[in-house]
Tab-separated table of C-alpha atoms in Angstrom:
chain	number	residue	atom	x	y	z
A	22	MET	CA	4.043	185.159	-27.694
A	23	SER	CA	7.771	184.706	-26.971
A	24	GLU	CA	10.388	187.057	-28.443
A	25	SER	CA	11.650	184.296	-30.771
A	26	THR	CA	8.164	183.477	-32.084
A	27	SER	CA	7.479	187.170	-32.550
A	28	ALA	CA	10.757	187.629	-34.491
A	29	ILE	CA	9.968	184.811	-36.913
A	30	TYR	CA	6.514	186.239	-37.650
A	31	VAL	CA	8.053	189.682	-38.208
A	32	SER	CA	10.573	188.087	-40.603
A	33	MET	CA	7.764	186.303	-42.451
A	34	ALA	CA	5.722	189.491	-42.699
A	35	THR	CA	8.780	191.298	-44.110
A	36	VAL	CA	9.368	188.612	-46.739
A	37	LEU	CA	5.651	188.716	-47.580
A	38	LEU	CA	5.840	192.501	-48.000
A	39	VAL	CA	8.616	192.079	-50.575
A	40	TRP	CA	6.735	189.404	-52.538
A	41	VAL	CA	3.421	191.239	-52.476
A	42	THR	CA	5.039	194.488	-53.697
A	43	ILE	CA	6.796	192.730	-56.583
A	44	ALA	CA	3.698	190.640	-57.373
A	45	ILE	CA	1.483	193.717	-57.618
A	46	TYR	CA	4.028	195.473	-59.835
A	47	LEU	CA	4.464	192.489	-62.148
A	48	ALA	CA	0.717	191.809	-62.341
A	49	ARG	CA	-0.029	195.417	-63.281
A	50	VAL	CA	2.781	195.639	-65.821
A	51	SER	CA	1.893	192.272	-67.388
A	52	ALA	CA	-1.770	193.287	-67.668
A	53	ARG	CA	-0.749	196.551	-69.325
A	54	LEU	CA	1.478	194.668	-71.772
A	55	ARG	CA	-1.345	192.302	-72.741
A	56	SER	CA	-3.693	195.258	-73.215
A	57	LEU	CA	-1.198	197.137	-75.418
A	58	GLN	CA	-0.448	194.038	-77.478
A	59	ARG	CA	-4.200	193.595	-78.083
A	60	ASP	CA	-4.446	197.260	-79.142
A	61	VAL	CA	-1.523	196.938	-81.531
A	62	ARG	CA	-2.898	193.718	-83.051
A	63	SER	CA	-6.372	195.196	-83.524
A	64	ASP	CA	-5.033	198.469	-84.950
A	65	PRO	CA	-2.110	197.756	-87.307
A	66	PRO	CA	-0.016	200.717	-88.515
A	67	GLY	CA	-1.567	202.648	-91.403
A	68	SER	CA	-5.013	201.078	-91.053
A	69	ALA	CA	-6.650	204.372	-90.132
A	70	GLN	CA	-5.161	206.093	-93.184
A	71	ARG	CA	-6.845	203.832	-95.732
A	72	PRO	CA	-10.304	203.015	-94.445
A	73	GLU	CA	-11.698	202.481	-97.947
A	74	GLU	CA	-9.140	199.731	-98.644
A	75	THR	CA	-9.932	197.811	-95.507
A	76	ALA	CA	-12.450	195.049	-96.071
A	77	PRO	CA	-14.797	194.383	-93.161
A	78	GLN	CA	-13.362	191.624	-91.045
A	79	PRO	CA	-15.491	188.835	-89.640
A	80	ALA	CA	-15.917	189.028	-85.895
A	81	VAL	CA	-13.215	186.957	-84.203
A	82	ALA	CA	-13.740	185.693	-80.689
A	83	PRO	CA	-10.917	186.656	-78.315
A	84	ASP	CA	-8.513	183.912	-77.259
A	85	PRO	CA	-9.933	181.967	-74.345
A	86	PRO	CA	-8.006	182.606	-71.138
A	87	SER	CA	-5.733	179.804	-70.063
A	88	VAL	CA	-3.494	179.163	-67.090
A	89	THR	CA	-0.329	180.993	-68.041
A	90	ALA	CA	3.175	180.494	-66.773
A	91	ASP	CA	2.710	183.682	-64.718
A	92	GLN	CA	-0.264	182.218	-62.938
A	93	TRP	CA	1.586	178.977	-62.231
A	94	THR	CA	4.388	181.096	-60.795
A	95	TRP	CA	2.038	182.980	-58.479
A	96	MET	CA	0.584	179.694	-57.345
A	97	ALA	CA	4.058	178.342	-56.615
A	98	TRP	CA	4.892	181.440	-54.582
A	99	TYR	CA	1.626	181.255	-52.754
A	100	ALA	CA	2.235	177.607	-51.915
A	101	ALA	CA	5.775	178.380	-50.754
A	102	LEU	CA	4.688	181.259	-48.564
A	103	THR	CA	1.809	179.318	-47.069
A	104	TYR	CA	4.124	176.427	-46.394
A	105	GLY	CA	6.758	178.731	-44.950
A	106	CYS	CA	4.370	180.642	-42.696
A	107	VAL	CA	2.402	177.678	-41.432
A	108	GLU	CA	5.063	175.020	-41.223
A	109	ALA	CA	8.291	176.865	-40.409
A	110	PRO	CA	7.749	177.368	-36.645
A	111	GLY	CA	6.841	173.701	-36.238
A	112	MET	CA	9.802	172.607	-38.340
A	113	LEU	CA	12.183	174.805	-36.373
A	114	LYS	CA	10.938	173.328	-33.122
A	115	TRP	CA	11.299	169.852	-34.559
A	116	LEU	CA	14.869	170.539	-35.737
A	117	GLN	CA	16.018	171.636	-32.285
A	118	PRO	CA	17.831	168.893	-30.317
A	119	HIS	CA	15.546	167.370	-27.676
A	120	PRO	CA	17.118	167.008	-24.210
A	121	LYS	CA	16.873	163.487	-22.871
A	122	ALA	CA	14.534	162.883	-19.990
A	123	ALA	CA	16.053	162.340	-16.567
A	124	GLY	CA	14.802	158.757	-16.499
A	125	GLN	CA	16.546	157.959	-19.793
A	126	LEU	CA	19.836	159.389	-18.555
A	127	ALA	CA	19.673	157.401	-15.365
A	128	GLY	CA	18.624	154.164	-17.078
B	67	MET	CA	2.848	180.004	-79.235
B	68	GLY	CA	6.295	180.846	-80.653
B	69	MET	CA	9.510	179.315	-79.426
B	70	ALA	CA	10.650	182.571	-77.777
B	71	GLN	CA	7.343	182.902	-75.958
B	72	ARG	CA	7.492	179.282	-74.821
B	73	LEU	CA	11.049	179.744	-73.533
B	74	GLY	CA	9.957	182.926	-71.771
B	75	SER	CA	7.122	181.086	-70.041
B	76	ILE	CA	9.436	178.282	-68.940
B	77	GLY	CA	11.921	180.885	-67.691
B	78	LYS	CA	9.241	182.641	-65.620
B	79	LEU	CA	8.138	179.347	-64.161
B	80	LEU	CA	11.718	178.486	-63.218
B	81	VAL	CA	12.220	181.892	-61.554
B	82	GLY	CA	9.033	181.361	-59.551
B	83	MET	CA	10.054	177.878	-58.477
B	84	TRP	CA	13.576	179.024	-57.605
B	85	LEU	CA	12.301	181.865	-55.422
B	86	ALA	CA	9.698	179.594	-53.837
B	87	GLY	CA	12.588	177.318	-52.862
B	88	VAL	CA	14.550	180.267	-51.470
B	89	THR	CA	11.521	181.364	-49.408
B	90	ILE	CA	11.117	177.895	-47.910
B	91	ALA	CA	14.867	177.626	-47.259
B	92	THR	CA	14.879	181.042	-45.552
B	93	PHE	CA	12.581	179.730	-42.841
B	94	VAL	CA	13.318	176.043	-42.766
B	95	VAL	CA	16.920	175.387	-43.835
B	96	ILE	CA	18.977	178.194	-42.288
B	97	PRO	CA	19.481	178.207	-38.513
B	98	PRO	CA	18.608	181.182	-36.272
B	99	TYR	CA	21.549	183.551	-35.940
B	100	GLN	CA	23.199	183.872	-32.551
B	101	GLY	CA	22.339	187.272	-31.101
B	102	LEU	CA	19.570	188.053	-33.575
B	103	GLY	CA	17.641	184.809	-33.592
B	104	ASP	CA	15.005	184.563	-36.320
B	105	ALA	CA	15.300	188.236	-37.232
B	106	GLY	CA	18.568	187.378	-39.005
B	107	ARG	CA	16.477	185.723	-41.748
B	108	ILE	CA	15.473	189.164	-43.058
B	109	VAL	CA	19.029	189.533	-44.382
B	110	ILE	CA	18.281	186.802	-46.963
B	111	VAL	CA	15.784	189.218	-48.558
B	112	HIS	CA	17.264	192.577	-47.554
B	113	VAL	CA	20.725	192.270	-49.110
B	114	PRO	CA	19.599	190.831	-52.491
B	115	THR	CA	17.095	193.675	-52.934
B	116	ALA	CA	19.909	196.188	-52.421
B	117	TRP	CA	22.164	194.177	-54.740
B	118	VAL	CA	19.537	194.091	-57.504
B	119	ALA	CA	19.021	197.851	-57.126
B	120	VAL	CA	22.733	198.327	-57.924
B	121	ILE	CA	22.401	196.109	-61.023
B	122	ALA	CA	19.241	197.934	-62.104
B	123	PHE	CA	20.775	201.407	-61.832
B	124	THR	CA	23.842	200.178	-63.748
B	125	VAL	CA	21.633	198.788	-66.546
B	126	SER	CA	19.718	202.067	-66.600
B	127	ALA	CA	22.962	204.050	-66.984
B	128	VAL	CA	24.181	201.790	-69.799
B	129	TYR	CA	20.950	202.218	-71.790
B	130	SER	CA	20.917	205.964	-71.071
B	131	ALA	CA	24.396	206.221	-72.581
B	132	LEU	CA	23.279	204.091	-75.532
B	133	TYR	CA	20.277	206.375	-76.060
B	134	LEU	CA	22.477	209.463	-76.146
B	135	ARG	CA	24.681	207.734	-78.703
B	136	ARG	CA	22.066	206.055	-80.942
B	137	ARG	CA	18.877	208.036	-80.170
B	138	ARG	CA	16.694	204.925	-80.306
B	139	PRO	CA	13.455	205.212	-78.271
B	140	ASP	CA	13.856	201.531	-77.330
B	141	ASP	CA	17.031	202.352	-75.388
B	142	ASP	CA	15.149	205.040	-73.474
B	143	ALA	CA	12.371	202.538	-72.680
B	144	LYS	CA	14.958	200.078	-71.331
B	145	ALA	CA	16.749	202.762	-69.296
B	146	THR	CA	13.443	203.837	-67.736
B	147	ALA	CA	12.344	200.255	-67.042
B	148	ALA	CA	15.639	199.504	-65.310
B	149	ALA	CA	15.524	202.711	-63.229
B	150	GLU	CA	11.959	201.913	-62.190
B	151	GLY	CA	13.023	198.419	-61.094
B	152	GLY	CA	15.972	199.927	-59.232
B	153	LEU	CA	13.716	202.353	-57.414
B	154	ILE	CA	11.353	199.561	-56.338
B	155	PHE	CA	14.206	197.386	-55.094
B	156	THR	CA	15.845	200.312	-53.273
B	157	LEU	CA	12.530	201.018	-51.562
B	158	LEU	CA	12.225	197.362	-50.566
B	159	ALA	CA	15.827	197.312	-49.292
B	160	THR	CA	15.045	200.389	-47.179
B	161	LEU	CA	11.835	198.938	-45.755
B	162	THR	CA	13.317	195.522	-44.968
B	163	GLY	CA	16.355	197.270	-43.463
B	164	MET	CA	14.070	199.339	-41.250
B	165	VAL	CA	12.395	196.203	-39.897
B	166	PHE	CA	15.816	194.649	-39.263
B	167	SER	CA	16.894	197.891	-37.590
B	168	GLN	CA	13.888	197.804	-35.269
B	169	ILE	CA	14.706	194.267	-34.146
B	170	ALA	CA	18.496	194.634	-33.966
B	171	TRP	CA	18.897	198.222	-32.777
B	172	GLY	CA	15.509	198.954	-31.232
B	173	VAL	CA	14.462	201.730	-33.672
B	174	PHE	CA	13.129	201.757	-37.221
B	175	TRP	CA	15.206	204.766	-38.192
B	176	ASN	CA	18.251	206.132	-36.383
B	177	TRP	CA	19.965	208.155	-39.158
B	178	ASP	CA	22.703	205.589	-39.454
B	179	PRO	CA	25.083	206.490	-42.360
B	180	ARG	CA	23.781	203.532	-44.382
B	181	GLN	CA	20.171	204.580	-43.886
B	182	VAL	CA	20.907	208.184	-44.818
B	183	THR	CA	22.783	207.316	-48.023
B	184	ILE	CA	20.075	204.942	-49.274
B	185	LEU	CA	17.456	207.620	-48.569
B	186	ILE	CA	19.461	210.120	-50.645
B	187	LEU	CA	19.724	207.560	-53.459
B	188	LEU	CA	15.951	207.053	-53.337
B	189	LEU	CA	15.389	210.798	-53.613
B	190	ILE	CA	17.859	211.124	-56.508
B	191	TYR	CA	16.133	208.422	-58.573
B	192	ALA	CA	12.645	209.572	-57.585
B	193	ALA	CA	13.635	212.943	-59.077
B	194	LEU	CA	14.357	211.179	-62.389
B	195	PHE	CA	10.690	210.229	-62.684
B	196	ALA	CA	9.574	213.690	-61.578
B	197	LEU	CA	11.767	215.109	-64.346
B	198	ARG	CA	10.330	212.747	-66.953
B	199	SER	CA	6.764	213.574	-66.001
B	200	ALA	CA	7.470	217.305	-66.213
B	201	ILE	CA	8.527	217.327	-69.888
B	202	ASP	CA	5.872	216.839	-72.580
B	203	GLU	CA	8.019	216.806	-75.679
B	204	PRO	CA	9.174	213.143	-76.072
B	205	GLU	CA	12.592	213.666	-77.653
B	206	ARG	CA	13.564	216.343	-75.142
B	207	ARG	CA	12.259	214.205	-72.261
B	208	ARG	CA	14.336	211.205	-73.358
B	209	ARG	CA	17.497	213.247	-73.840
B	210	LEU	CA	17.298	215.068	-70.496
B	211	ALA	CA	16.338	211.902	-68.628
B	212	ALA	CA	19.307	210.049	-70.136
B	213	VAL	CA	21.714	212.796	-69.057
B	214	TYR	CA	20.176	212.956	-65.563
B	215	SER	CA	20.286	209.158	-65.265
B	216	LEU	CA	24.017	209.171	-66.007
B	217	PHE	CA	24.605	211.846	-63.364
B	218	ALA	CA	22.478	209.901	-60.875
B	219	PHE	CA	24.486	206.764	-61.588
B	220	VAL	CA	27.743	208.535	-60.731
B	221	THR	CA	26.438	209.073	-57.178
B	222	MET	CA	25.276	205.470	-56.762
B	223	PRO	CA	28.618	203.709	-56.026
B	224	PHE	CA	29.560	206.498	-53.622
B	225	LEU	CA	26.237	206.356	-51.770
B	226	MET	CA	25.974	202.568	-51.713
B	227	PHE	CA	29.572	201.533	-51.075
B	228	VAL	CA	31.904	204.386	-50.175
B	229	ALA	CA	30.053	206.799	-47.864
B	230	PRO	CA	28.711	204.174	-45.404
B	231	ARG	CA	32.228	202.772	-44.991
B	232	MET	CA	33.797	206.178	-44.482
B	233	ALA	CA	31.688	206.703	-41.383
B	234	GLU	CA	33.652	205.977	-38.236
B	235	SER	CA	30.653	204.614	-36.417
B	236	THR	CA	27.856	202.683	-38.047
B	237	LEU	CA	25.528	200.070	-36.667
B	238	HIS	CA	25.186	198.506	-40.124
B	239	PRO	CA	26.980	195.136	-40.129
B	240	ASN	CA	29.376	195.726	-43.025
B	241	CYS	CA	31.673	193.017	-41.738
B	242	ALA	CA	29.098	190.405	-42.609
B	243	PHE	CA	29.872	190.885	-46.267
B	244	ILE	CA	33.017	192.903	-46.909
B	245	LYS	CA	36.140	193.087	-44.797
B	246	GLY	CA	36.482	196.826	-44.506
B	247	SER	CA	39.003	198.869	-42.644
B	248	ASP	CA	36.442	199.743	-39.995
B	249	CYS	CA	35.755	196.081	-39.394
B	250	ASP	CA	39.254	194.734	-38.946
B	251	GLY	CA	39.535	195.435	-35.231
B	252	ILE	CA	42.733	196.375	-33.402
B	253	THR	CA	45.594	194.457	-31.822
B	254	LEU	CA	46.521	195.649	-28.343
B	255	LYS	CA	49.272	194.673	-25.930
B	256	ILE	CA	48.370	194.456	-22.245
B	257	GLY	CA	48.080	197.973	-20.833
B	258	HIS	CA	47.785	199.644	-24.248
B	259	VAL	CA	44.908	201.849	-25.313
B	260	GLY	CA	43.126	201.965	-28.697
B	261	GLN	CA	39.914	203.028	-30.350
B	262	LEU	CA	37.092	200.969	-31.842
B	263	GLY	CA	34.467	203.079	-33.557
B	264	ASP	CA	33.892	205.912	-31.114
B	265	GLN	CA	34.802	203.812	-28.070
B	266	LYS	CA	38.096	204.004	-26.212
B	267	VAL	CA	39.329	200.530	-25.287
B	268	GLN	CA	42.200	199.389	-23.046
B	269	LEU	CA	43.432	195.829	-22.686
B	270	LEU	CA	43.976	195.330	-18.946
B	271	GLY	CA	44.915	191.662	-18.911
B	272	LEU	CA	44.620	188.147	-20.342
B	273	GLU	CA	43.778	185.187	-18.153
B	274	ARG	CA	44.032	181.565	-19.318
B	275	GLN	CA	41.606	178.970	-17.951
B	276	GLY	CA	42.375	175.676	-19.776
B	277	ASP	CA	41.745	176.270	-23.481
B	278	ILE	CA	39.781	179.424	-22.782
B	279	VAL	CA	41.410	182.847	-22.553
B	280	VAL	CA	39.440	185.651	-20.955
B	281	ALA	CA	40.487	189.258	-21.580
B	282	GLN	CA	39.767	192.212	-19.323
B	283	VAL	CA	38.977	195.184	-21.516
B	284	LYS	CA	38.117	198.612	-20.161
B	285	VAL	CA	35.727	200.430	-22.525
B	286	SER	CA	34.878	204.130	-22.307
B	287	THR	CA	32.183	206.025	-24.157
B	288	PRO	CA	33.017	209.291	-26.009
B	289	GLY	CA	33.972	212.014	-23.539
B	290	LEU	CA	34.674	209.266	-20.987
B	291	ALA	CA	31.111	209.732	-19.740
B	292	SER	CA	30.925	206.107	-18.658
B	293	GLU	CA	33.354	203.241	-18.260
B	294	ALA	CA	32.955	199.491	-17.914
B	295	ILE	CA	35.169	196.426	-17.826
B	296	LEU	CA	34.116	193.734	-20.310
B	297	GLN	CA	35.422	190.169	-20.381
B	298	PRO	CA	35.305	188.632	-23.866
B	299	GLY	CA	36.456	185.029	-24.200
B	300	TYR	CA	38.482	183.085	-26.777
B	301	ASP	CA	38.834	179.329	-27.255
B	302	LEU	CA	42.427	178.386	-28.163
B	303	ALA	CA	41.367	174.904	-29.323
B	304	THR	CA	38.723	176.021	-31.839
B	305	ARG	CA	40.344	179.426	-32.483
B	306	SER	CA	37.033	181.217	-32.085
B	307	TYR	CA	35.417	183.507	-29.567
B	308	THR	CA	33.372	182.049	-26.747
B	309	ASP	CA	31.695	185.058	-25.193
B	310	ARG	CA	30.958	188.464	-26.690
B	311	PRO	CA	29.827	190.938	-24.013
B	312	THR	CA	27.750	193.920	-25.050
B	313	PHE	CA	28.981	197.496	-24.738
B	314	PRO	CA	27.088	199.243	-21.932
B	315	GLY	CA	23.815	200.727	-23.161
B	316	GLN	CA	24.366	199.565	-26.764
B	317	ARG	CA	23.819	196.586	-29.030
B	318	PHE	CA	27.455	196.428	-30.143
B	319	THR	CA	29.403	193.417	-28.904
B	320	LEU	CA	33.093	193.123	-28.083
B	321	ALA	CA	34.753	190.059	-29.648
B	322	LEU	CA	38.186	188.580	-29.026
B	323	GLU	CA	39.387	187.488	-32.474
B	324	SER	CA	42.873	186.168	-31.710
B	325	VAL	CA	45.204	185.889	-28.739
B	326	ASP	CA	49.002	185.657	-28.432
B	327	LEU	CA	49.740	184.858	-24.790
B	328	GLU	CA	53.539	184.811	-25.249
B	329	ARG	CA	53.554	188.376	-26.564
B	330	GLY	CA	50.743	189.404	-24.226
B	331	GLU	CA	48.524	190.781	-26.971
B	332	ALA	CA	45.037	190.222	-28.349
B	333	ARG	CA	43.054	191.296	-31.372
B	334	ILE	CA	39.713	192.758	-30.346
B	335	ASN	CA	36.866	193.961	-32.494
B	336	MET	CA	33.551	195.687	-32.172
B	337	GLU	CA	30.686	193.981	-33.976
B	338	ALA	CA	27.171	195.085	-34.742
B	339	PRO	CA	24.401	192.487	-34.560
B	340	GLY	CA	24.390	190.625	-37.866
B	341	SER	CA	28.162	190.541	-38.361
B	342	GLY	CA	29.392	187.100	-39.343
B	343	LEU	CA	25.926	185.971	-40.411
B	344	LEU	CA	27.275	184.255	-43.509
B	345	ALA	CA	29.839	182.208	-41.623
B	346	ASN	CA	27.237	179.439	-41.540
B	347	GLN	CA	27.410	177.370	-44.758
B	348	ARG	CA	23.654	176.779	-45.042
B	349	THR	CA	22.966	180.501	-44.601
B	350	LEU	CA	25.626	181.342	-47.186
B	351	TRP	CA	24.151	179.032	-49.863
B	352	VAL	CA	20.600	180.239	-49.314
B	353	PHE	CA	21.875	183.821	-49.422
B	354	LEU	CA	23.634	183.210	-52.768
B	355	ALA	CA	20.544	181.449	-54.166
B	356	SER	CA	18.438	184.417	-53.082
B	357	ASN	CA	20.766	186.842	-54.880
B	358	ILE	CA	20.543	184.795	-58.089
B	359	GLY	CA	16.737	184.525	-57.759
B	360	PHE	CA	16.232	188.257	-57.231
B	361	THR	CA	18.529	189.043	-60.167
B	362	MET	CA	16.437	186.759	-62.423
B	363	LEU	CA	13.291	188.380	-61.073
B	364	PHE	CA	14.634	191.795	-61.995
B	365	VAL	CA	15.383	190.582	-65.540
B	366	TRP	CA	11.761	189.431	-65.815
B	367	MET	CA	10.421	192.755	-64.515
B	368	PHE	CA	12.785	194.668	-66.783
B	369	LEU	CA	11.804	192.769	-69.935
B	370	VAL	CA	8.062	193.164	-69.362
B	371	ARG	CA	8.257	196.819	-68.360
B	372	SER	CA	10.573	197.823	-71.206
B	373	GLN	CA	8.182	196.139	-73.684
B	374	VAL	CA	5.288	198.139	-72.202
B	375	LEU	CA	7.179	201.428	-72.444
B	376	SER	CA	8.346	200.645	-75.955
B	377	LEU	CA	4.795	199.852	-77.136
B	378	GLU	CA	3.442	202.990	-75.451
B	379	ALA	CA	6.056	205.066	-77.280
B	380	GLN	CA	5.168	203.415	-80.606
B	381	ILE	CA	1.431	204.034	-80.113
B	382	ALA	CA	2.030	207.655	-79.091
B	383	GLN	CA	4.237	208.148	-82.164
B	384	ARG	CA	1.551	206.645	-84.392
B	385	LYS	CA	-1.114	208.916	-82.916
B	386	VAL	CA	1.078	211.951	-83.598
B	387	ALA	CA	1.638	210.767	-87.200
B	388	LEU	CA	-2.125	210.311	-87.711
B	389	ALA	CA	-2.874	213.721	-86.252
């Protein structure tokens, strides 16, 4: 592997490190937020103080999971990173000016 | 789904798409940087992470001050969320900087002033979370953390902006972003001696070859342990340097920034790899887009995390009330 090729892979790995770190943080924090919001909804303030006043609630099925904006965002990042990692070296090579062949110069 | 929630979802999607675009542009749109090649691309991620850390610590200080004034637990939650974001981004700036350092300078860590100050900043803000975890009583914890956060913030501008620029010799390419006094170079007449960083330099002569002027510059390391004659070049037609020789045994380069043949003087400067990275328009635009994207990403992280902390505080308060 040439020094240039090695440098671009190191750059890509560094960018990936940043995204993965932030992705893990955001995924964990978002999951915690959803969990807390569920807890708060299922246990409104003061409910435990007046159990006798609380009528039994019919069982409600939880909301079905759907593709959220967060998930679309992760997919977009994933697509961008895949595209960047797989295609960038080829694109860079393609963007470089190609020297004309000796025959073309002479002709 | 409420309007606010819908707008939030659209906002998150836009941030994701924006940063996806920045990631593609980092590898496809911007050209390799002369002297650093593809490693220069790390700067597109490294600098915005440091920039966002500054914003995050500022937000944290503002909410800490607001907490001390209003005593609302929500302000404490926001101050903590912002400090946490700042700590993550500072850590990422340090790690990406270390990779850049390995490629540009040959070592991951060389106790460069910039590296040392960011490490101190990391330790200062890490101590904030150690302090929070050590105090059980919520009101006391919030009050002490707010005071500490304000003290920590006072050190931030000094550690991020002032101290690294006070150092006489740093490998960090400050000149890429801010024209500092250490980056302005020196103007020497033929025969005169000056100092660049810790290197003694002497302009021996200027030789014109068509539009190109080549200078003979004698450089000496501290203590005059070694000497060498370097020949940087300058193109009078394009008013830019043509050749930047490297100082012996180092990665610094010597650049000829302007020449006045009539007066027999030249402006010479010492540059670390990475200086002048943003001179390229495509690199500059991607860099600015990256800064905007990372700032939006921080806002997203901050909003989610502060909501979590706020809800946790409410639940804890409710449990105490029930007990």
